Short mmCIF file of C-alpha atoms and ligand atoms in Angstrom, two decimals:
data_model
loop_
_atom_site.label_atom_id
_atom_site.label_comp_id
_atom_site.label_asym_id
_atom_site.label_seq_id
_atom_site.Cartn_x
_atom_site.Cartn_y
_atom_site.Cartn_z
CA MET I 1 6.03 -4.94 -26.82
CA VAL I 2 5.03 -8.22 -25.24
CA PRO I 3 7.17 -9.29 -22.28
CA TYR I 4 8.40 -12.79 -23.00
CA LYS I 5 11.03 -15.32 -22.04
CA LEU I 6 12.51 -17.71 -24.54
CA GLU I 7 13.15 -21.34 -23.67
CA ARG I 8 14.53 -23.96 -26.01
CA SER I 9 14.10 -27.60 -25.31
CA LYS I 10 14.92 -30.88 -26.98
CA ARG I 11 11.60 -32.27 -25.86
CA VAL I 12 9.60 -29.53 -27.57
CA ARG I 13 8.37 -30.56 -31.04
CA ARG I 14 6.33 -27.47 -31.92
CA MET I 15 6.58 -23.98 -30.54
CA TYR I 16 4.03 -22.99 -27.94
CA LEU I 17 3.28 -20.41 -25.27
CA GLN I 18 3.14 -21.02 -21.56
CA PHE I 19 1.63 -18.74 -18.92
CA ASP I 20 3.02 -19.29 -15.46
CA SER I 21 3.68 -15.71 -14.40
CA PRO I 22 1.64 -12.52 -14.65
CA GLU I 23 4.82 -10.70 -15.73
CA PHE I 24 5.75 -12.48 -18.95
CA VAL I 25 4.82 -15.26 -21.33
CA THR I 26 7.24 -18.12 -21.94
CA LEU I 27 7.86 -19.03 -25.55
CA LYS I 28 8.91 -22.67 -25.86
CA LEU I 29 10.90 -23.39 -28.98
CA PRO I 30 12.21 -26.63 -30.45
CA MET I 31 16.03 -26.63 -30.60
CA ARG I 32 16.38 -25.72 -34.22
CA HIS I 33 13.46 -23.36 -34.60
CA SER I 34 14.49 -19.78 -35.38
CA GLU I 35 13.94 -17.08 -32.82
CA LYS I 36 12.58 -14.84 -35.55
CA GLY I 37 9.74 -17.26 -36.22
CA GLY I 38 8.94 -17.32 -32.51
CA MET I 39 8.91 -13.53 -32.38
CA ARG I 40 6.47 -13.40 -35.27
CA PHE I 41 4.24 -15.90 -33.47
CA ILE I 42 4.23 -13.62 -30.42
CA GLN I 43 3.56 -10.45 -32.42
CA GLU I 44 0.65 -12.07 -34.22
CA HIS I 45 -1.01 -12.85 -30.91
CA ALA I 46 0.16 -9.77 -29.01
CA ASP I 47 -3.28 -8.49 -27.96
CA TRP I 48 -4.43 -11.86 -26.80
CA ILE I 49 -1.18 -12.48 -24.87
CA CYS I 50 -1.42 -9.12 -23.08
CA GLU I 51 -5.03 -9.79 -22.12
CA THR I 52 -4.14 -13.22 -20.85
CA LEU I 53 -1.24 -11.82 -18.80
CA ASP I 54 -3.57 -9.21 -17.28
CA SER I 55 -5.98 -11.89 -16.16
CA GLN I 56 -3.32 -13.95 -14.34
CA PRO I 57 -3.66 -13.78 -10.56
CA ARG I 58 -0.93 -11.67 -9.02
CA VAL I 59 0.22 -12.47 -5.53
CA GLN I 60 1.05 -9.19 -3.94
CA SER I 61 2.18 -8.46 -0.44
CA LEU I 62 -0.41 -6.84 1.76
CA GLN I 63 2.22 -4.45 3.08
CA GLN I 64 3.20 -3.30 -0.42
CA TYR I 65 -0.46 -2.81 -1.28
CA LEU I 66 -1.10 -0.73 1.85
CA VAL I 67 1.96 1.44 1.27
CA LYS I 68 0.60 2.17 -2.19
CA HIS I 69 -3.03 2.57 -1.05
CA PRO I 70 -2.82 3.82 2.56
CA ARG I 71 -6.49 3.81 3.50
CA LEU I 72 -9.18 1.57 4.97
CA ALA I 73 -12.97 1.76 4.73
CA ILE I 74 -14.30 2.10 8.27
CA ALA I 75 -17.75 3.23 9.44
CA GLY I 76 -18.78 4.16 5.90
CA ARG I 77 -15.81 6.45 5.20
CA TRP I 78 -12.22 6.19 4.01
CA HIS I 79 -9.73 6.44 6.87
CA LYS I 80 -6.13 7.40 6.20
CA LEU I 81 -3.79 4.61 7.25
CA GLU I 82 -0.52 5.19 9.07
CA LEU I 83 1.74 2.18 9.29
CA ARG I 84 4.66 2.16 11.65
CA PHE I 85 7.09 -0.23 13.25
CA GLN I 86 7.45 0.47 16.89
CA GLN I 87 9.27 -1.20 19.74
CA GLY I 88 6.87 -2.80 22.18
CA ALA I 89 3.78 -1.60 20.35
CA TYR I 90 1.35 -3.81 18.50
CA GLY I 91 -2.18 -2.88 17.66
CA TYR I 92 -4.33 -0.25 16.05
CA VAL I 93 -6.06 2.98 16.99
CA VAL I 94 -8.96 4.43 15.01
CA ASP I 95 -9.62 8.16 15.16
CA GLU I 96 -13.05 8.58 13.62
CA GLU I 97 -13.05 12.36 13.84
CA GLU I 98 -9.75 12.70 12.01
CA ARG I 99 -10.66 9.72 9.80
CA LYS I 100 -7.38 8.07 10.59
CA ILE I 101 -6.22 4.62 11.61
CA SER I 102 -2.74 4.02 13.00
CA ILE I 103 -1.34 0.53 12.90
CA ALA I 104 1.78 -0.31 14.90
CA LEU I 105 3.75 -3.45 14.06
CA LYS I 106 6.51 -5.10 16.02
CA PRO I 107 9.93 -4.84 14.42
CA GLY I 108 11.77 -8.10 13.84
CA LEU I 109 8.68 -10.17 12.99
CA PRO I 110 7.32 -10.74 9.48
CA PRO I 111 4.97 -7.81 8.83
CA GLU I 112 2.67 -9.77 6.56
CA GLN I 113 1.13 -12.01 9.24
CA GLN I 114 0.98 -9.19 11.79
CA LEU I 115 -0.86 -6.98 9.32
CA LYS I 116 -3.31 -9.68 8.40
CA ASP I 117 -4.05 -10.44 12.08
CA LEU I 118 -4.58 -6.76 12.84
CA LEU I 119 -6.81 -6.15 9.83
CA ARG I 120 -8.93 -9.11 10.91
CA SER I 121 -9.34 -7.50 14.33
CA VAL I 122 -10.24 -4.14 12.77
CA ALA I 123 -12.79 -5.95 10.59
CA ARG I 124 -14.25 -7.83 13.56
CA GLU I 125 -14.80 -4.59 15.45
CA HIS I 126 -15.83 -2.22 12.68
CA LEU I 127 -17.61 -4.39 10.13
CA GLY I 128 -19.51 -5.90 13.04
CA SER I 129 -20.72 -2.50 14.22
CA ARG I 130 -21.52 -1.42 10.67
CA ILE I 131 -23.81 -4.48 10.35
CA ARG I 132 -25.53 -3.63 13.63
CA GLY I 133 -25.99 -0.05 12.42
CA PHE I 134 -27.82 -1.28 9.31
CA GLU I 135 -30.09 -3.77 11.07
CA GLY I 136 -32.71 -1.18 11.97
CA SER I 137 -33.16 0.20 8.46
CA VAL I 138 -33.09 -3.26 6.85
CA GLY I 139 -35.54 -4.57 9.44
CA VAL I 140 -33.65 -7.76 10.26
CA LYS I 141 -31.23 -8.94 12.91
CA ALA I 142 -28.03 -10.85 12.12
CA HIS I 143 -27.33 -13.87 14.24
CA GLY I 144 -23.69 -13.03 14.82
CA VAL I 145 -20.97 -11.72 12.49
CA THR I 146 -17.85 -13.77 11.77
CA ILE I 147 -14.76 -12.41 10.03
CA ARG I 148 -13.13 -14.90 7.72
CA ASP I 149 -10.35 -15.26 5.17
CA GLN I 150 -12.47 -16.45 2.23
CA LYS I 151 -10.61 -17.12 -0.97
CA SER I 152 -13.21 -15.94 -3.45
CA ARG I 153 -16.22 -14.43 -1.71
CA TRP I 154 -16.88 -11.15 0.01
CA GLY I 155 -19.40 -12.57 2.40
CA SER I 156 -22.10 -15.13 3.02
CA CYS I 157 -25.22 -15.61 5.09
CA SER I 158 -26.31 -18.84 6.74
CA GLU I 159 -29.88 -20.09 6.99
CA THR I 160 -29.89 -19.14 10.65
CA GLY I 161 -28.92 -15.54 9.84
CA GLY I 162 -25.23 -15.80 10.70
CA ILE I 163 -23.17 -13.46 8.53
CA SER I 164 -19.57 -14.18 7.48
CA LEU I 165 -17.51 -11.36 6.04
CA ASN I 166 -14.15 -11.25 4.30
CA TRP I 167 -11.64 -9.00 6.13
CA ARG I 168 -10.58 -7.65 2.71
CA LEU I 169 -13.81 -5.63 2.71
CA LEU I 170 -11.75 -3.02 4.58
CA LEU I 171 -9.71 -2.49 1.40
CA ILE I 172 -12.54 -1.57 -0.96
CA SER I 173 -14.48 1.68 -1.10
CA PRO I 174 -17.01 2.38 1.67
CA LYS I 175 -19.91 2.27 -0.82
CA LEU I 176 -18.90 -1.14 -2.15
CA GLN I 177 -18.32 -2.42 1.36
CA ASP I 178 -21.81 -1.27 2.39
CA HIS I 179 -23.25 -2.96 -0.67
CA VAL I 180 -21.84 -6.33 0.48
CA LEU I 181 -23.10 -5.82 4.03
CA LEU I 182 -26.58 -4.91 2.77
CA HIS I 183 -26.55 -7.86 0.37
CA GLU I 184 -25.86 -10.29 3.23
CA LEU I 185 -28.42 -8.64 5.51
CA ALA I 186 -31.02 -8.81 2.72
CA HIS I 187 -30.49 -12.60 2.66
CA ILE I 188 -31.96 -12.81 6.14
CA ARG I 189 -35.25 -11.70 4.57
CA HIS I 190 -34.82 -13.59 1.25
CA PHE I 191 -32.58 -16.61 1.44
CA ASP I 192 -31.92 -16.85 -2.31
CA HIS I 193 -31.08 -14.65 -5.30
CA SER I 194 -34.68 -14.37 -6.47
CA ARG I 195 -36.38 -11.37 -8.06
CA ASP I 196 -37.75 -10.45 -4.63
CA PHE I 197 -34.27 -10.50 -3.17
CA HIS I 198 -32.90 -8.16 -5.84
CA ALA I 199 -35.88 -5.84 -5.57
CA PHE I 200 -35.38 -5.64 -1.82
CA LEU I 201 -31.63 -5.02 -2.22
CA MET I 202 -32.39 -2.29 -4.76
CA VAL I 203 -34.44 -0.46 -2.10
CA LEU I 204 -31.53 -0.70 0.35
CA ASP I 205 -28.89 0.22 -2.26
CA PRO I 206 -30.30 1.96 -5.35
CA ASN I 207 -26.91 1.55 -7.11
CA SER I 208 -26.93 -2.14 -6.42
CA LYS I 209 -26.30 -3.28 -10.00
CA ALA I 210 -23.38 -0.94 -10.64
CA HIS I 211 -21.87 -1.83 -7.28
CA ALA I 212 -22.10 -5.57 -7.93
CA LYS I 213 -20.26 -5.07 -11.21
CA ARG I 214 -17.50 -3.00 -9.64
CA LEU I 215 -17.08 -5.56 -6.87
CA HIS I 216 -16.23 -8.12 -9.48
CA GLU I 217 -13.38 -5.89 -10.71
CA GLU I 218 -12.15 -5.14 -7.18
CA ALA I 219 -12.06 -8.83 -6.37
CA LYS I 220 -9.29 -9.38 -8.92
CA LYS I 221 -7.05 -6.86 -7.14
CA VAL I 222 -7.92 -7.61 -3.55
CA PHE I 223 -8.43 -11.36 -3.27
CA VAL I 224 -4.76 -12.04 -4.04
CA LEU I 225 -3.65 -10.04 -0.96
CA GLY I 226 -2.64 -11.66 2.30
CA ARG I 227 -2.08 -15.11 0.86
CA ALA I 228 1.67 -15.34 1.36
ZN1 LIG Q 1 -26.03 -13.50 -2.10
#
């Protein structure tokens, strides 16, 4: 069954579909057009409508996402996330032995912005040290690591070797996160996407191709978070 909403309008001459929500399609009908005819139109294109709905960007709250997926990728491993609201407390504590991160938010303030600020701090500290940990084996040195709120990229590398990373890298699996870090570090050696670059990246991450593909899928889920 295709989720749809019916709207009749005097200004509509022919029936058509409109996508402005990931939840349902809107069927626009001329005043006198029968609902049955509209239903048939929807049924005939059901597969295509469902695919189109699936590809619509969903804005989701970061808090909701973290309650559903309570974990962050830190130091190459998943860490269980504990979220709490606590009087007077604001910040995070990482316990690497227990593979745990506790985040305390202030009650009374919108959690969304607090969470985003804190995750950016976690990223600054931990993605930064992950990069430094890789420098030796890659054989390059990054000229600083900046954490950013990019809309559609996981990271980038400047000609001077400065690396920018998306804080949302904390939300994807440690292996995929490492892949992005290695990709950006590899750019310090090869500042392009040439054959040589990919060959070099393949040495650093033998699953490079599969990881790049999965990143593309993850991007759809993760890039919509923290935009409210
Ligand atoms: Zn690249």
